[in-house]
Coordinates of C-alpha atoms and ligand atoms in Angstrom, one line a residue:
M15 CA 129.4 -36.2 31.5
S16 CA 127.5 -32.9 31.3
V17 CA 129.5 -31.6 34.2
Y18 CA 132.7 -32.4 32.3
Y19 CA 131.6 -30.4 29.3
K20 CA 130.5 -27.5 31.5
N21 CA 134.0 -27.3 33.1
T22 CA 135.7 -27.6 29.8
E23 CA 133.6 -24.7 28.4
R24 CA 134.5 -22.6 31.5
N25 CA 138.2 -23.2 31.0
I26 CA 137.9 -21.9 27.5
M27 CA 135.9 -18.8 28.4
L28 CA 138.5 -17.1 30.6
Q29 CA 141.7 -16.6 28.6
A30 CA 143.4 -13.7 30.3
V31 CA 143.5 -11.9 33.6
I32 CA 144.6 -8.2 33.6
F33 CA 145.7 -6.7 36.8
D34 CA 146.1 -3.2 38.1
L35 CA 149.3 -2.8 40.2
D36 CA 149.0 -0.2 42.9
G37 CA 146.7 -1.6 45.6
V38 CA 146.1 -4.9 43.8
I39 CA 149.5 -6.6 43.4
T40 CA 151.2 -4.7 46.2
D41 CA 150.2 -1.9 48.6
S42 CA 152.1 0.8 46.8
A43 CA 148.9 2.9 46.9
R44 CA 150.0 3.6 50.5
Y45 CA 153.3 5.1 49.2
H46 CA 151.5 7.3 46.7
F47 CA 149.3 8.6 49.5
E48 CA 152.4 9.3 51.8
A49 CA 154.2 11.1 49.1
W50 CA 151.2 13.3 48.1
R51 CA 150.5 13.9 51.8
D52 CA 154.0 15.5 52.1
I53 CA 153.3 17.8 49.1
A54 CA 149.8 18.7 50.3
S55 CA 151.2 19.5 53.8
K56 CA 154.0 21.8 52.2
L57 CA 151.2 23.6 50.3
Q58 CA 149.1 23.7 53.4
I59 CA 146.2 21.9 51.7
S60 CA 144.2 19.5 53.8
F61 CA 144.5 15.9 52.5
D62 CA 143.5 12.6 54.1
E63 CA 142.9 9.0 53.2
T64 CA 139.2 9.6 52.3
Y65 CA 140.2 12.3 49.8
N66 CA 143.0 10.1 48.6
E67 CA 140.4 7.6 47.2
K68 CA 139.8 10.1 44.4
L69 CA 143.5 9.9 43.4
K70 CA 143.6 6.1 43.0
G71 CA 144.1 5.1 39.4
V72 CA 144.5 8.6 38.1
S73 CA 147.7 10.1 36.5
R74 CA 150.3 12.0 38.4
L75 CA 149.3 15.4 37.1
E76 CA 145.6 14.8 37.6
S77 CA 146.4 13.7 41.2
L78 CA 148.0 17.0 41.8
N79 CA 145.1 18.8 40.2
L80 CA 142.7 17.0 42.5
I81 CA 144.8 18.0 45.5
L82 CA 144.9 21.7 44.3
D83 CA 141.1 21.6 43.9
N84 CA 140.9 21.2 47.7
G85 CA 143.2 24.3 48.1
P86 CA 143.9 27.3 45.8
G87 CA 142.5 25.6 42.7
R88 CA 144.1 23.7 39.8
D89 CA 144.9 26.9 37.9
Y90 CA 146.9 28.6 40.8
F91 CA 150.3 27.3 39.7
S92 CA 151.9 27.5 36.2
K93 CA 152.5 24.4 34.1
D94 CA 156.2 24.5 35.0
E95 CA 155.4 24.9 38.7
K96 CA 153.0 21.9 38.6
E97 CA 155.6 19.8 36.8
A98 CA 158.1 20.6 39.5
L99 CA 155.6 19.6 42.2
C100 CA 154.9 16.3 40.3
T101 CA 158.7 15.6 40.1
E102 CA 159.1 16.4 43.8
K103 CA 156.3 13.9 44.6
N104 CA 157.8 11.3 42.4
E105 CA 161.2 11.7 44.1
I106 CA 159.6 11.0 47.5
Y107 CA 157.6 8.1 46.0
K108 CA 160.7 6.6 44.4
E109 CA 162.6 6.6 47.8
L110 CA 159.6 4.9 49.4
I111 CA 159.3 2.1 46.9
K112 CA 163.0 1.2 47.1
Q113 CA 162.0 -0.7 50.3
I114 CA 159.6 -3.1 48.4
T115 CA 160.6 -6.8 48.5
P116 CA 158.9 -10.0 47.3
D117 CA 157.3 -10.2 50.7
D118 CA 155.2 -7.2 49.8
L119 CA 153.0 -9.1 47.3
L120 CA 149.5 -8.7 48.7
P121 CA 147.9 -11.9 50.2
G122 CA 146.9 -14.5 47.6
I123 CA 148.5 -12.7 44.7
G124 CA 151.5 -15.0 44.4
N125 CA 149.2 -18.1 44.4
L126 CA 146.8 -16.5 41.9
L127 CA 149.6 -15.7 39.5
T128 CA 150.9 -19.2 39.7
E129 CA 147.4 -20.7 39.2
C130 CA 146.8 -18.5 36.1
K131 CA 150.1 -19.4 34.6
K132 CA 149.5 -23.2 35.2
A133 CA 146.1 -22.8 33.6
G134 CA 147.7 -21.3 30.5
L135 CA 146.0 -17.9 30.9
K136 CA 147.6 -14.8 29.6
I137 CA 148.5 -12.3 32.4
G138 CA 148.5 -8.6 31.8
L139 CA 149.5 -5.5 33.9
A140 CA 147.4 -2.4 33.3
S141 CA 148.9 0.3 35.5
V142 CA 149.1 3.9 34.6
S143 CA 152.1 4.3 36.9
K144 CA 155.4 5.0 35.1
N145 CA 157.1 3.3 38.2
A146 CA 155.3 0.0 37.5
P147 CA 158.2 -1.8 35.9
F148 CA 160.5 -0.9 38.8
I149 CA 157.9 -2.2 41.3
V150 CA 157.3 -5.4 39.4
E151 CA 161.1 -6.0 39.4
R152 CA 161.3 -5.3 43.2
L153 CA 158.5 -7.9 43.7
Q154 CA 160.3 -10.4 41.4
V155 CA 157.1 -11.2 39.5
A156 CA 158.0 -9.7 36.1
D157 CA 158.2 -13.2 34.5
Y158 CA 154.6 -13.9 35.2
F159 CA 153.4 -11.1 33.0
D160 CA 152.9 -11.7 29.3
H161 CA 152.3 -8.0 28.7
I162 CA 153.0 -4.9 30.8
A163 CA 151.3 -1.9 29.3
D164 CA 153.7 1.0 28.8
A165 CA 152.2 3.9 30.8
A166 CA 154.3 6.4 28.9
K167 CA 152.5 5.5 25.7
I168 CA 149.0 5.7 27.1
T169 CA 147.7 9.3 26.8
R170 CA 144.2 8.8 28.2
S171 CA 144.3 7.6 31.8
K172 CA 141.6 5.6 33.6
P173 CA 138.5 5.8 33.4
F174 CA 139.3 5.6 29.7
P175 CA 139.7 1.9 28.6
D176 CA 143.0 2.5 26.8
I177 CA 145.4 0.7 29.2
F178 CA 143.2 -2.4 29.5
S179 CA 142.4 -2.4 25.8
D180 CA 146.2 -2.3 25.1
C181 CA 146.6 -5.6 27.1
V182 CA 143.6 -7.2 25.4
E183 CA 144.9 -6.3 22.0
S184 CA 148.4 -7.4 22.7
F185 CA 147.0 -10.9 23.5
G186 CA 144.8 -10.9 20.3
L187 CA 141.8 -11.8 22.5
L188 CA 138.2 -10.6 22.8
P189 CA 137.5 -8.5 25.9
E190 CA 134.7 -10.9 27.0
N191 CA 137.3 -13.6 27.4
C192 CA 139.4 -11.4 29.8
V193 CA 138.7 -10.2 33.4
G194 CA 140.2 -7.1 35.0
V195 CA 141.1 -6.7 38.7
E196 CA 141.1 -3.2 40.2
D197 CA 141.0 -1.3 43.5
A198 CA 140.0 2.1 42.1
K199 CA 136.6 3.3 41.1
V200 CA 138.0 4.8 37.8
G201 CA 139.7 1.5 37.3
I202 CA 136.4 -0.4 37.4
E203 CA 135.0 2.1 34.9
A204 CA 138.0 1.6 32.6
I205 CA 137.6 -2.2 32.7
H206 CA 134.0 -2.0 31.8
A207 CA 134.7 0.6 29.0
A208 CA 137.1 -1.9 27.6
G209 CA 134.3 -4.5 27.4
M210 CA 135.5 -6.7 30.2
K211 CA 134.1 -8.0 33.5
A212 CA 135.6 -6.3 36.6
V213 CA 136.7 -7.6 40.0
G214 CA 136.8 -4.9 42.6
V215 CA 139.0 -5.2 45.6
G216 CA 138.1 -2.8 48.4
S217 CA 135.2 -1.2 50.1
P218 CA 131.7 -1.9 48.7
D219 CA 130.9 1.8 48.2
Q220 CA 134.1 2.5 46.1
M221 CA 133.7 -0.9 44.3
A222 CA 129.9 -0.7 43.9
D223 CA 130.0 -1.0 40.0
A224 CA 132.3 -4.1 40.0
D225 CA 130.8 -7.4 38.8
L226 CA 132.4 -9.1 41.8
I227 CA 133.4 -7.2 45.0
L228 CA 136.0 -8.7 47.3
S229 CA 137.1 -7.0 50.5
G230 CA 140.8 -8.1 50.0
T231 CA 143.1 -9.9 47.6
S232 CA 143.2 -13.0 49.9
E233 CA 139.7 -13.7 48.6
L234 CA 140.8 -13.8 45.0
N235 CA 141.1 -17.2 43.2
L236 CA 141.0 -18.5 39.7
Q237 CA 137.6 -20.2 40.2
K238 CA 136.0 -16.9 41.1
L239 CA 137.5 -15.2 38.0
R240 CA 136.4 -18.0 35.8
S241 CA 132.8 -17.8 37.0
L242 CA 132.8 -14.1 35.9
A243 CA 133.7 -14.9 32.3
D244 CA 131.0 -17.6 32.0
Ligands
BG6_1 C1 148.3 4.6 39.5 C2 148.0 5.1 40.9 O1 148.5 3.3 39.4 O2 149.4 5.3 39.0 C3 147.9 6.6 41.0 O3 146.8 4.5 41.4 C4 149.1 7.2 40.4 O4 147.7 6.9 42.4 C5 149.3 6.7 39.0 O5 149.0 8.6 40.4 C6 150.6 7.3 38.3 O6 151.7 6.8 39.0 P1 153.2 7.4 38.8 O7 154.0 6.4 39.6 O8 153.5 7.4 37.3 O9 153.2 8.7 39.4
MG2 MG1 145.2 0.7 42.0

């Protein structure tokens, strides 16, 4: 009987799961990298996958600033020139993400979304990418999400909590009853700043601060998420 009560309590504790998109739902982080690599190469600034880790989860303009930090510095170009470089990157990126299909959901994500839905949990999307709605449509998973935060309305990017808090508030829930899933160091910080527990998908050094570290999305399941909210 006690086991029954414990399980019931657990079911009540976790009420929502809030996902990052790039690198969690699908591998679009790879396309961000490829597009920025083109821009960096044009500017003759060295840029590799290790440096790219710093760009994960940060806004388009801040990503450019980080690349410029590795070259002539973030103040080298005017505001308009930087805007043009961001637009150029986004055009390359938009071409790349046109090839996304439902087969590009990362391993285990389809099952997890179904499990969460069946369990009556709220599902949120907390991506600072303005391309997120297009990708979710390409993946054909839009219907799973009860709330997709509008990146255009979020002025403070991760590591600020705003985009995760926006999802929590839209559900009318307490952050302790929600769990966030991220692949970026700043994303883990944002989840914690929002008062939630964080699952980190990626290398243990990048994900060191997460409450649960998994090496890949195939290791994600509802039971693990529930145990975090206990
Ligand atoms: C985040 C990515 O999800 O979105 C970042 O991790 C990216 O790499 C940011 O810079 C903004 O995306 P977009 O598509 O609006 O340029
Ligand atoms: Mg990400």
